[in-house]
Amino acid sequence: MSLIDRDLFEIWRWGLAVACSIYAIVVTLRWLVGWLTYLGEPIRERALVRRYILLHLLRLRGNRFRSELLKIVAYGGAIVVVYWLHEFI
């Protein structure tokens, strides 16, 4: 199946999905670099914020985080299965 055989809406949908994905990745990376730059400065207040963040990361409950992550993976898997079944029906 070539690009010419596809529906125009399907081409638009895939192009929009690619553009939005690239945009989301760029925005997320800029946000992360901004925070890392902000927290990397050797100012006393930033050092306190770094310690505060580290303390909360250490207090993060592993079992609760793991269970939430497994739920996300299960829901994602369910969506993939529903999409896969939709292709055959």
N, CA, C and O atoms as a DFTB+ gen file, in Angstrom:
356 C
 N C O
     1  1       0.847      -1.175       0.000
     2  2       0.000       0.000       0.000
     3  2       0.895       1.242       0.000
     4  3       1.689       1.439       0.919
     5  1       0.765       2.051      -1.002
     6  2       1.606       3.239      -1.107
     7  2       0.919       4.442      -0.479
     8  3      -0.225       4.364      -0.032
     9  1       1.629       5.538      -0.456
    10  2       1.104       6.771       0.120
    11  2      -0.073       7.302      -0.696
    12  3      -0.969       7.944      -0.148
    13  1      -0.075       7.040      -1.988
    14  2      -1.155       7.523      -2.860
    15  2      -2.449       6.759      -2.592
    16  3      -3.536       7.320      -2.730
    17  1      -2.346       5.490      -2.211
    18  2      -3.527       4.672      -1.960
    19  2      -4.213       5.002      -0.640
    20  3      -5.324       4.534      -0.395
    21  1      -3.586       5.782       0.199
    22  2      -4.151       6.085       1.519
    23  2      -5.150       7.234       1.433
    24  3      -5.114       8.062       0.523
    25  1      -6.034       7.248       2.410
    26  2      -7.026       8.311       2.528
    27  2      -6.334       9.595       2.984
    28  3      -5.376       9.545       3.754
    29  1      -6.813      10.729       2.514
    30  2      -6.213      12.007       2.855
    31  2      -6.288      12.279       4.358
    32  3      -5.351      12.828       4.938
    33  1      -7.402      11.894       4.990
    34  2      -7.539      12.097       6.436
    35  2      -6.534      11.256       7.210
    36  3      -6.017      11.702       8.235
    37  1      -6.252      10.055       6.741
    38  2      -5.271       9.208       7.412
    39  2      -3.869       9.807       7.324
    40  3      -3.109       9.763       8.291
    41  1      -3.531      10.364       6.171
    42  2      -2.233      11.037       6.016
    43  2      -2.165      12.247       6.937
    44  3      -1.152      12.469       7.600
    45  1      -3.243      13.031       6.980
    46  2      -3.303      14.198       7.871
    47  2      -3.159      13.772       9.320
    48  3      -2.429      14.408      10.081
    49  1      -3.848      12.697       9.716
    50  2      -3.813      12.225      11.104
    51  2      -2.406      11.786      11.496
    52  3      -1.933      12.131      12.578
    53  1      -1.739      11.036      10.639
    54  2      -0.379      10.590      10.952
    55  2       0.595      11.763      10.970
    56  3       1.473      11.818      11.832
    57  1       0.457      12.694      10.042
    58  2       1.313      13.873      10.037
    59  2       1.120      14.717      11.290
    60  3       2.088      15.210      11.870
    61  1      -0.125      14.881      11.702
    62  2      -0.412      15.635      12.918
    63  2       0.131      14.916      14.152
    64  3       0.644      15.561      15.066
    65  1       0.025      13.600      14.185
    66  2       0.552      12.831      15.315
    67  2       2.072      12.977      15.407
    68  3       2.616      13.130      16.501
    69  1       2.747      12.932      14.279
    70  2       4.206      13.091      14.274
    71  2       4.587      14.498      14.723
    72  3       5.489      14.666      15.544
    73  1       3.906      15.507      14.191
    74  2       4.216      16.891      14.552
    75  2       3.969      17.143      16.044
    76  3       4.788      17.780      16.706
    77  1       2.854      16.652      16.572
    78  2       2.546      16.850      17.995
    79  2       3.525      16.090      18.882
    80  3       3.902      16.584      19.945
    81  1       3.936      14.911      18.467
    82  2       4.904      14.150      19.251
    83  2       6.255      14.866      19.306
    84  3       6.873      14.958      20.367
    85  1       6.700      15.363      18.174
    86  2       7.972      16.090      18.148
    87  2       7.876      17.351      18.990
    88  3       8.810      17.680      19.722
    89  1       6.759      18.061      18.896
    90  2       6.562      19.268      19.696
    91  2       6.588      18.948      21.192
    92  3       7.221      19.663      21.969
    93  1       5.902      17.876      21.596
    94  2       5.868      17.501      23.013
    95  2       7.260      17.130      23.517
    96  3       7.624      17.479      24.640
    97  1       8.034      16.433      22.705
    98  2       9.391      16.062      23.108
    99  2      10.268      17.302      23.256
   100  3      11.023      17.414      24.222
   101  1      10.174      18.232      22.309
   102  2      10.985      19.449      22.379
   103  2      10.612      20.285      23.600
   104  3      11.492      20.775      24.307
   105  1       9.321      20.450      23.850
   106  2       8.881      21.240      25.010
   107  2       9.329      20.585      26.311
   108  3       9.780      21.274      27.226
   109  1       9.212      19.270      26.403
   110  2       9.629      18.564      27.611
   111  2      11.127      18.683      27.828
   112  3      11.564      18.902      28.957
   113  1      11.925      18.546      26.777
   114  2      13.374      18.678      26.917
   115  2      13.776      20.096      27.312
   116  3      14.679      20.278      28.129
   117  1      13.109      21.107      26.736
   118  2      13.411      22.492      27.117
   119  2      13.064      22.740      28.578
   120  3      13.798      23.430      29.286
   121  1      11.936      22.173      29.033
   122  2      11.525      22.306      30.430
   123  2      12.555      21.651      31.351
   124  3      12.933      22.223      32.374
   125  1      13.004      20.460      30.988
   126  2      13.977      19.736      31.796
   127  2      15.314      20.466      31.845
   128  3      15.914      20.581      32.913
   129  1      15.784      20.956      30.712
   130  2      17.040      21.700      30.683
   131  2      16.921      22.982      31.500
   132  3      17.862      23.365      32.195
   133  1      15.782      23.638      31.422
   134  2      15.565      24.840      32.210
   135  2      15.638      24.572      33.709
   136  3      16.270      25.327      34.448
   137  1      14.996      23.505      34.154
   138  2      15.038      23.167      35.576
   139  2      16.436      22.743      36.009
   140  3      16.893      23.118      37.088
   141  1      17.118      21.960      35.170
   142  2      18.467      21.536      35.532
   143  2      19.424      22.728      35.593
   144  3      20.311      22.771      36.445
   145  1      19.244      23.684      34.697
   146  2      20.056      24.899      34.740
   147  2      19.738      25.707      35.995
   148  3      20.640      26.206      36.668
   149  1      18.459      25.831      36.297
   150  2      18.025      26.587      37.478
   151  2      18.564      25.968      38.760
   152  3      19.070      26.670      39.636
   153  1      18.452      24.650      38.862
   154  2      18.892      23.962      40.084
   155  2      20.402      23.791      40.140
   156  3      20.939      23.509      41.212
   157  1      21.100      23.951      39.034
   158  2      22.544      23.760      39.007
   159  2      23.341      24.958      39.486
   160  3      24.553      24.858      39.672
   161  1      22.684      26.082      39.686
   162  2      23.393      27.281      40.123
   163  2      23.805      27.153      41.583
   164  3      23.024      26.662      42.399
   165  1      25.020      27.586      41.931
   166  2      25.518      27.407      43.301
   167  2      25.042      28.506      44.267
   168  3      25.849      29.127      44.959
   169  1      23.755      28.730      44.302
   170  2      23.175      29.713      45.220
   171  2      22.577      28.943      46.395
   172  3      22.093      27.825      46.216
   173  1      22.605      29.515      47.572
   174  2      22.153      28.817      48.782
   175  2      20.689      28.379      48.663
   176  3      20.343      27.264      49.055
   177  1      19.839      29.242      48.130
   178  2      18.424      28.892      48.003
   179  2      18.222      27.704      47.063
   180  3      17.374      26.847      47.310
   181  1      18.998      27.659      45.994
   182  2      18.881      26.542      45.039
   183  2      19.386      25.245      45.668
   184  3      18.868      24.165      45.385
   185  1      20.404      25.364      46.525
   186  2      20.902      24.175      47.224
   187  2      19.829      23.626      48.155
   188  3      19.677      22.411      48.283
   189  1      19.085      24.516      48.803
   190  2      17.991      24.062      49.667
   191  2      16.893      23.376      48.854
   192  3      16.333      22.367      49.282
   193  1      16.593      23.928      47.689
   194  2      15.584      23.306      46.824
   195  2      16.065      21.937      46.348
   196  3      15.284      20.988      46.292
   197  1      17.366      21.833      46.000
   198  2      17.910      20.531      45.574
   199  2      17.792      19.504      46.687
   200  3      17.401      18.363      46.438
   201  1      18.127      19.894      47.918
   202  2      18.012      18.964      49.050
   203  2      16.562      18.575      49.289
   204  3      16.274      17.422      49.609
   205  1      15.648      19.524      49.136
   206  2      14.225      19.252      49.331
   207  2      13.725      18.242      48.300
   208  3      12.991      17.313      48.636
   209  1      14.127      18.431      47.048
   210  2      13.728      17.492      45.993
   211  2      14.325      16.116      46.256
   212  3      13.638      15.104      46.112
   213  1      15.591      16.070      46.638
   214  2      16.247      14.796      46.931
   215  2      15.567      14.084      48.095
   216  3      15.391      12.866      48.063
   217  1      15.187      14.836      49.116
   218  2      14.488      14.243      50.259
   219  2      13.177      13.615      49.823
   220  3      12.852      12.508      50.250
   221  1      12.427      14.298      48.987
   222  2      11.150      13.742      48.533
   223  2      11.341      12.550      47.606
   224  3      10.522      11.631      47.609
   225  1      12.402      12.550      46.815
   226  2      12.681      11.380      45.986
   227  2      13.049      10.168      46.842
   228  3      12.694       9.037      46.509
   229  1      13.759      10.406      47.941
   230  2      14.114       9.304      48.832
   231  2      12.911       8.787      49.607
   232  3      12.851       7.609      49.958
   233  1      11.957       9.667      49.871
   234  2      10.764       9.260      50.609
   235  2       9.711       8.611      49.720
   236  3       8.693       8.128      50.216
   237  1       9.946       8.595      48.418
   238  2       8.995       8.020      47.480
   239  2       8.836       6.531      47.773
   240  3       9.812       5.787      47.858
   241  1       7.622       6.135      47.921
   242  2       7.350       4.731      48.240
   243  2       7.443       3.893      46.967
   244  3       6.714       4.118      46.001
   245  1       8.353       2.925      46.989
   246  2       8.602       2.104      45.808
   247  2       7.416       1.262      45.397
   248  3       7.124       1.145      44.207
   249  1       6.717       0.662      46.376
   250  2       5.588      -0.212      46.035
   251  2       4.441       0.570      45.413
   252  3       3.826       0.117      44.448
   253  1       4.156       1.733      45.962
   254  2       3.060       2.541      45.423
   255  2       3.408       3.018      44.014
   256  3       2.563       2.979      43.120
   257  1       4.630       3.462      43.816
   258  2       5.063       3.915      42.494
   259  2       5.026       2.758      41.504
   260  3       4.585       2.921      40.367
   261  1       5.485       1.597      41.936
   262  2       5.504       0.423      41.057
   263  2       4.087       0.023      40.663
   264  3       3.839      -0.313      39.505
   265  1       3.151       0.054      41.617
   266  2       1.776      -0.336      41.297
   267  2       1.137       0.653      40.319
   268  3       0.407       0.242      39.416
   269  1       1.401       1.941      40.487
   270  2       0.863       2.929      39.548
   271  2       1.474       2.749      38.162
   272  3       0.779       2.877      37.154
   273  1       2.766       2.453      38.110
   274  2       3.423       2.223      36.827
   275  2       2.854       0.983      36.139
   276  3       2.667       0.984      34.923
   277  1       2.579      -0.068      36.900
   278  2       1.977      -1.276      36.327
   279  2       0.574      -1.007      35.802
   280  3       0.175      -1.576      34.787
   281  1      -0.180      -0.144      36.482
   282  2      -1.508       0.225      35.994
   283  2      -1.409       0.951      34.655
   284  3      -2.185       0.685      33.737
   285  1      -0.456       1.861      34.553
   286  2      -0.280       2.602      33.304
   287  2       0.079       1.641      32.173
   288  3      -0.458       1.751      31.071
   289  1       0.980       0.705      32.440
   290  2       1.374      -0.279      31.426
   291  2       0.180      -1.160      31.045
   292  3      -0.015      -1.460      29.867
   293  1      -0.618      -1.576      32.030
   294  2      -1.787      -2.423      31.751
   295  2      -2.809      -1.676      30.906
   296  3      -3.343      -2.233      29.947
   297  1      -3.090      -0.420      31.250
   298  2      -4.036       0.367      30.455
   299  2      -3.508       0.593      29.040
   300  3      -4.269       0.532      28.074
   301  1      -2.227       0.851      28.919
   302  2      -1.633       1.009      27.594
   303  2      -1.732      -0.277      26.788
   304  3      -2.042      -0.248      25.597
   305  1      -1.468      -1.404      27.440
   306  2      -1.613      -2.694      26.768
   307  2      -3.044      -2.959      26.334
   308  3      -3.281      -3.498      25.253
   309  1      -3.998      -2.580      27.178
   310  2      -5.408      -2.759      26.824
   311  2      -5.770      -1.917      25.607
   312  3      -6.512      -2.374      24.737
   313  1      -5.261      -0.706      25.537
   314  2      -5.535       0.150      24.383
   315  2      -4.943      -0.461      23.114
   316  3      -5.571      -0.432      22.056
   317  1      -3.738      -1.010      23.221
   318  2      -3.110      -1.643      22.060
   319  2      -3.915      -2.858      21.605
   320  3      -4.100      -3.065      20.406
   321  1      -4.395      -3.661      22.555
   322  2      -5.197      -4.840      22.204
   323  2      -6.506      -4.428      21.554
   324  3      -6.914      -5.030      20.561
   325  1      -7.172      -3.415      22.090
   326  2      -8.427      -2.945      21.492
   327  2      -8.172      -2.423      20.088
   328  3      -8.956      -2.698      19.180
   329  1      -7.094      -1.675      19.890
   330  2      -6.760      -1.175      18.557
   331  2      -6.450      -2.330      17.606
   332  3      -6.870      -2.324      16.448
   333  1      -5.720      -3.309      18.103
   334  2      -5.374      -4.462      17.276
   335  2      -6.633      -5.230      16.879
   336  3      -6.767      -5.647      15.729
   337  1      -7.555      -5.419      17.820
   338  2      -8.806      -6.121      17.511
   339  2      -9.665      -5.291      16.550
   340  3     -10.383      -5.845      15.717
   341  1      -9.590      -3.973      16.670
   342  2     -10.383      -3.106      15.784
   343  2      -9.922      -3.247      14.341
   344  3     -10.729      -3.101      13.424
   345  1      -8.659      -3.525      14.124
   346  2      -8.149      -3.695      12.761
   347  2      -8.739      -4.938      12.097
   348  3      -8.882      -4.971      10.875
   349  1      -9.083      -5.956      12.880
   350  2      -9.577      -7.199      12.322
   351  2     -11.099      -7.247      12.211
   352  3     -11.638      -8.124      11.536
   353  1     -11.781      -6.342      12.847
   354  2     -13.253      -6.375      12.831
   355  2     -13.775      -5.450      11.772
   356  3     -14.988      -5.334      11.598
